[in-house]
JSON list of C-alpha atoms in Angstrom, two decimals:
[
{"chain": "A", "resi": 1, "resn": "MET", "atom": "CA", "xyz": [142.13, 96.55, 116.67]},
{"chain": "A", "resi": 2, "resn": "LYS", "atom": "CA", "xyz": [141.32, 93.37, 118.61]},
{"chain": "A", "resi": 3, "resn": "THR", "atom": "CA", "xyz": [138.39, 95.01, 120.37]},
{"chain": "A", "resi": 4, "resn": "THR", "atom": "CA", "xyz": [136.98, 96.19, 117.04]},
{"chain": "A", "resi": 5, "resn": "ARG", "atom": "CA", "xyz": [137.12, 92.68, 115.60]},
{"chain": "A", "resi": 6, "resn": "LEU", "atom": "CA", "xyz": [135.57, 91.27, 118.76]},
{"chain": "A", "resi": 7, "resn": "PHE", "atom": "CA", "xyz": [132.81, 93.86, 118.61]},
{"chain": "A", "resi": 8, "resn": "PHE", "atom": "CA", "xyz": [132.00, 93.04, 114.98]},
{"chain": "A", "resi": 9, "resn": "ALA", "atom": "CA", "xyz": [132.07, 89.32, 115.76]},
{"chain": "A", "resi": 10, "resn": "VAL", "atom": "CA", "xyz": [129.57, 89.83, 118.57]},
{"chain": "A", "resi": 11, "resn": "VAL", "atom": "CA", "xyz": [127.33, 91.99, 116.37]},
{"chain": "A", "resi": 12, "resn": "VAL", "atom": "CA", "xyz": [127.36, 89.41, 113.56]},
{"chain": "A", "resi": 13, "resn": "PHE", "atom": "CA", "xyz": [126.62, 86.64, 116.05]},
{"chain": "A", "resi": 14, "resn": "CYS", "atom": "CA", "xyz": [123.66, 88.56, 117.51]},
{"chain": "A", "resi": 15, "resn": "PHE", "atom": "CA", "xyz": [122.23, 89.28, 114.06]},
{"chain": "A", "resi": 16, "resn": "SER", "atom": "CA", "xyz": [122.53, 85.64, 113.09]},
{"chain": "A", "resi": 17, "resn": "ILE", "atom": "CA", "xyz": [120.74, 84.50, 116.27]},
{"chain": "A", "resi": 18, "resn": "PHE", "atom": "CA", "xyz": [117.90, 87.03, 116.11]},
{"chain": "A", "resi": 19, "resn": "GLY", "atom": "CA", "xyz": [117.56, 86.71, 112.33]},
{"chain": "A", "resi": 20, "resn": "ALA", "atom": "CA", "xyz": [117.03, 82.96, 112.65]},
{"chain": "A", "resi": 21, "resn": "LYS", "atom": "CA", "xyz": [114.31, 83.42, 115.27]},
{"chain": "A", "resi": 22, "resn": "ALA", "atom": "CA", "xyz": [112.50, 86.04, 113.20]},
{"chain": "A", "resi": 23, "resn": "SER", "atom": "CA", "xyz": [112.32, 83.74, 110.18]},
{"chain": "A", "resi": 24, "resn": "MET", "atom": "CA", "xyz": [110.73, 80.82, 112.06]},
{"chain": "A", "resi": 25, "resn": "PRO", "atom": "CA", "xyz": [106.98, 80.41, 111.46]},
{"chain": "A", "resi": 26, "resn": "VAL", "atom": "CA", "xyz": [104.61, 81.19, 114.30]},
{"chain": "A", "resi": 27, "resn": "ASN", "atom": "CA", "xyz": [102.83, 78.35, 116.05]},
{"chain": "A", "resi": 28, "resn": "PRO", "atom": "CA", "xyz": [99.38, 78.14, 114.43]},
{"chain": "A", "resi": 29, "resn": "ASP", "atom": "CA", "xyz": [98.02, 76.18, 117.42]},
{"chain": "A", "resi": 30, "resn": "ARG", "atom": "CA", "xyz": [98.80, 78.86, 119.99]},
{"chain": "A", "resi": 31, "resn": "PRO", "atom": "CA", "xyz": [95.78, 79.85, 122.08]},
{"chain": "A", "resi": 32, "resn": "TYR", "atom": "CA", "xyz": [93.63, 82.84, 121.26]},
{"chain": "A", "resi": 33, "resn": "SER", "atom": "CA", "xyz": [94.62, 85.25, 124.01]},
{"chain": "A", "resi": 34, "resn": "GLU", "atom": "CA", "xyz": [92.94, 88.35, 122.60]},
{"chain": "A", "resi": 35, "resn": "THR", "atom": "CA", "xyz": [89.26, 88.68, 121.99]},
{"chain": "A", "resi": 36, "resn": "THR", "atom": "CA", "xyz": [89.11, 91.77, 119.76]},
{"chain": "A", "resi": 37, "resn": "CYS", "atom": "CA", "xyz": [87.69, 91.64, 116.28]},
{"chain": "A", "resi": 38, "resn": "SER", "atom": "CA", "xyz": [90.84, 92.98, 114.64]},
{"chain": "A", "resi": 39, "resn": "TYR", "atom": "CA", "xyz": [93.03, 90.38, 116.38]},
{"chain": "A", "resi": 40, "resn": "ALA", "atom": "CA", "xyz": [90.65, 87.60, 115.33]},
{"chain": "A", "resi": 41, "resn": "ILE", "atom": "CA", "xyz": [90.76, 88.79, 111.72]},
{"chain": "A", "resi": 42, "resn": "GLU", "atom": "CA", "xyz": [94.57, 88.81, 111.77]},
{"chain": "A", "resi": 43, "resn": "ARG", "atom": "CA", "xyz": [94.57, 85.24, 113.11]},
{"chain": "A", "resi": 44, "resn": "LEU", "atom": "CA", "xyz": [92.13, 84.21, 110.37]},
{"chain": "A", "resi": 45, "resn": "LYS", "atom": "CA", "xyz": [94.41, 85.69, 107.69]},
{"chain": "A", "resi": 46, "resn": "GLU", "atom": "CA", "xyz": [97.32, 83.81, 109.24]},
{"chain": "A", "resi": 47, "resn": "ALA", "atom": "CA", "xyz": [95.31, 80.56, 109.27]},
{"chain": "A", "resi": 48, "resn": "VAL", "atom": "CA", "xyz": [94.26, 80.95, 105.63]},
{"chain": "A", "resi": 49, "resn": "ALA", "atom": "CA", "xyz": [97.86, 81.62, 104.59]},
{"chain": "A", "resi": 50, "resn": "GLY", "atom": "CA", "xyz": [98.80, 78.28, 106.12]},
{"chain": "A", "resi": 51, "resn": "SER", "atom": "CA", "xyz": [101.81, 77.04, 108.01]},
{"chain": "A", "resi": 52, "resn": "PRO", "atom": "CA", "xyz": [104.48, 74.46, 107.26]},
{"chain": "A", "resi": 53, "resn": "LEU", "atom": "CA", "xyz": [103.91, 73.17, 110.80]},
{"chain": "A", "resi": 54, "resn": "GLN", "atom": "CA", "xyz": [100.45, 71.79, 109.93]},
{"chain": "A", "resi": 55, "resn": "SER", "atom": "CA", "xyz": [99.02, 69.22, 107.58]},
{"chain": "A", "resi": 56, "resn": "ARG", "atom": "CA", "xyz": [96.23, 70.21, 105.20]},
{"chain": "A", "resi": 57, "resn": "LYS", "atom": "CA", "xyz": [93.59, 68.67, 107.46]},
{"chain": "A", "resi": 58, "resn": "GLU", "atom": "CA", "xyz": [94.93, 70.50, 110.52]},
{"chain": "A", "resi": 59, "resn": "GLN", "atom": "CA", "xyz": [94.99, 73.75, 108.55]},
{"chain": "A", "resi": 60, "resn": "GLN", "atom": "CA", "xyz": [91.34, 73.30, 107.59]},
{"chain": "A", "resi": 61, "resn": "ARG", "atom": "CA", "xyz": [90.43, 72.85, 111.26]},
{"chain": "A", "resi": 62, "resn": "THR", "atom": "CA", "xyz": [92.47, 75.91, 112.19]},
{"chain": "A", "resi": 63, "resn": "VAL", "atom": "CA", "xyz": [90.73, 78.01, 109.53]},
{"chain": "A", "resi": 64, "resn": "GLN", "atom": "CA", "xyz": [87.32, 76.79, 110.74]},
{"chain": "A", "resi": 65, "resn": "TYR", "atom": "CA", "xyz": [88.17, 77.62, 114.36]},
{"chain": "A", "resi": 66, "resn": "ALA", "atom": "CA", "xyz": [89.59, 81.02, 113.37]},
{"chain": "A", "resi": 67, "resn": "THR", "atom": "CA", "xyz": [86.40, 81.78, 111.43]},
{"chain": "A", "resi": 68, "resn": "GLU", "atom": "CA", "xyz": [84.32, 80.95, 114.50]},
{"chain": "A", "resi": 69, "resn": "GLN", "atom": "CA", "xyz": [86.52, 83.25, 116.59]},
{"chain": "A", "resi": 70, "resn": "VAL", "atom": "CA", "xyz": [86.05, 86.09, 114.08]},
{"chain": "A", "resi": 71, "resn": "GLU", "atom": "CA", "xyz": [82.28, 85.66, 114.19]},
{"chain": "A", "resi": 72, "resn": "ARG", "atom": "CA", "xyz": [82.23, 85.60, 117.99]},
{"chain": "A", "resi": 73, "resn": "ALA", "atom": "CA", "xyz": [84.68, 88.46, 118.55]},
{"chain": "A", "resi": 74, "resn": "CYS", "atom": "CA", "xyz": [83.21, 90.75, 115.90]},
{"chain": "A", "resi": 75, "resn": "LEU", "atom": "CA", "xyz": [79.67, 90.19, 117.13]},
{"chain": "A", "resi": 76, "resn": "GLU", "atom": "CA", "xyz": [80.79, 91.00, 120.69]},
{"chain": "A", "resi": 77, "resn": "ASP", "atom": "CA", "xyz": [82.63, 94.13, 119.51]},
{"chain": "A", "resi": 78, "resn": "ALA", "atom": "CA", "xyz": [79.47, 95.25, 117.75]},
{"chain": "A", "resi": 79, "resn": "GLY", "atom": "CA", "xyz": [77.47, 94.74, 120.95]},
{"chain": "A", "resi": 80, "resn": "ARG", "atom": "CA", "xyz": [75.40, 91.89, 119.56]},
{"chain": "A", "resi": 81, "resn": "THR", "atom": "CA", "xyz": [74.89, 88.34, 120.71]},
{"chain": "A", "resi": 82, "resn": "ASP", "atom": "CA", "xyz": [75.41, 85.18, 118.69]},
{"chain": "A", "resi": 83, "resn": "LYS", "atom": "CA", "xyz": [71.68, 85.07, 117.94]},
{"chain": "A", "resi": 84, "resn": "PRO", "atom": "CA", "xyz": [70.62, 87.62, 115.30]},
{"chain": "A", "resi": 85, "resn": "PRO", "atom": "CA", "xyz": [67.13, 89.12, 115.75]},
{"chain": "A", "resi": 86, "resn": "LYS", "atom": "CA", "xyz": [64.26, 87.37, 114.02]},
{"chain": "A", "resi": 87, "resn": "PRO", "atom": "CA", "xyz": [62.82, 89.19, 111.01]},
{"chain": "A", "resi": 88, "resn": "GLN", "atom": "CA", "xyz": [59.48, 90.88, 111.66]},
{"chain": "A", "resi": 89, "resn": "ARG", "atom": "CA", "xyz": [56.48, 90.07, 109.53]},
{"chain": "A", "resi": 90, "resn": "LYS", "atom": "CA", "xyz": [54.24, 92.79, 108.18]}
]
C-alpha cells in the first residue's frame, strides 16, 4: 500500500514538472540552426504568432529577420541565388 502511494506521488510529481516545461513559450531569439525552407517557414509562423517574451518592436524585428531567412533558405532549396535573373527584352 505504501509503495503504491509512493509510486503515484512520483508519477504526479513527474507530470507536474514536465507539464510545466511543456507549457513555457519557446525562446524567440534562439539562433537559426537549420537552413531548410520548411524549418524557416515554421520559424516565420512562430514569429508572426508572437511571444510574451518580446515587446512589439522586438517582435517586428524577429518577423523581419524570419522573413529574410525564409527568402534565403527557400531560394537555396530551389537551387537559385539571391539575385533573380534579369528579364529578357524582345
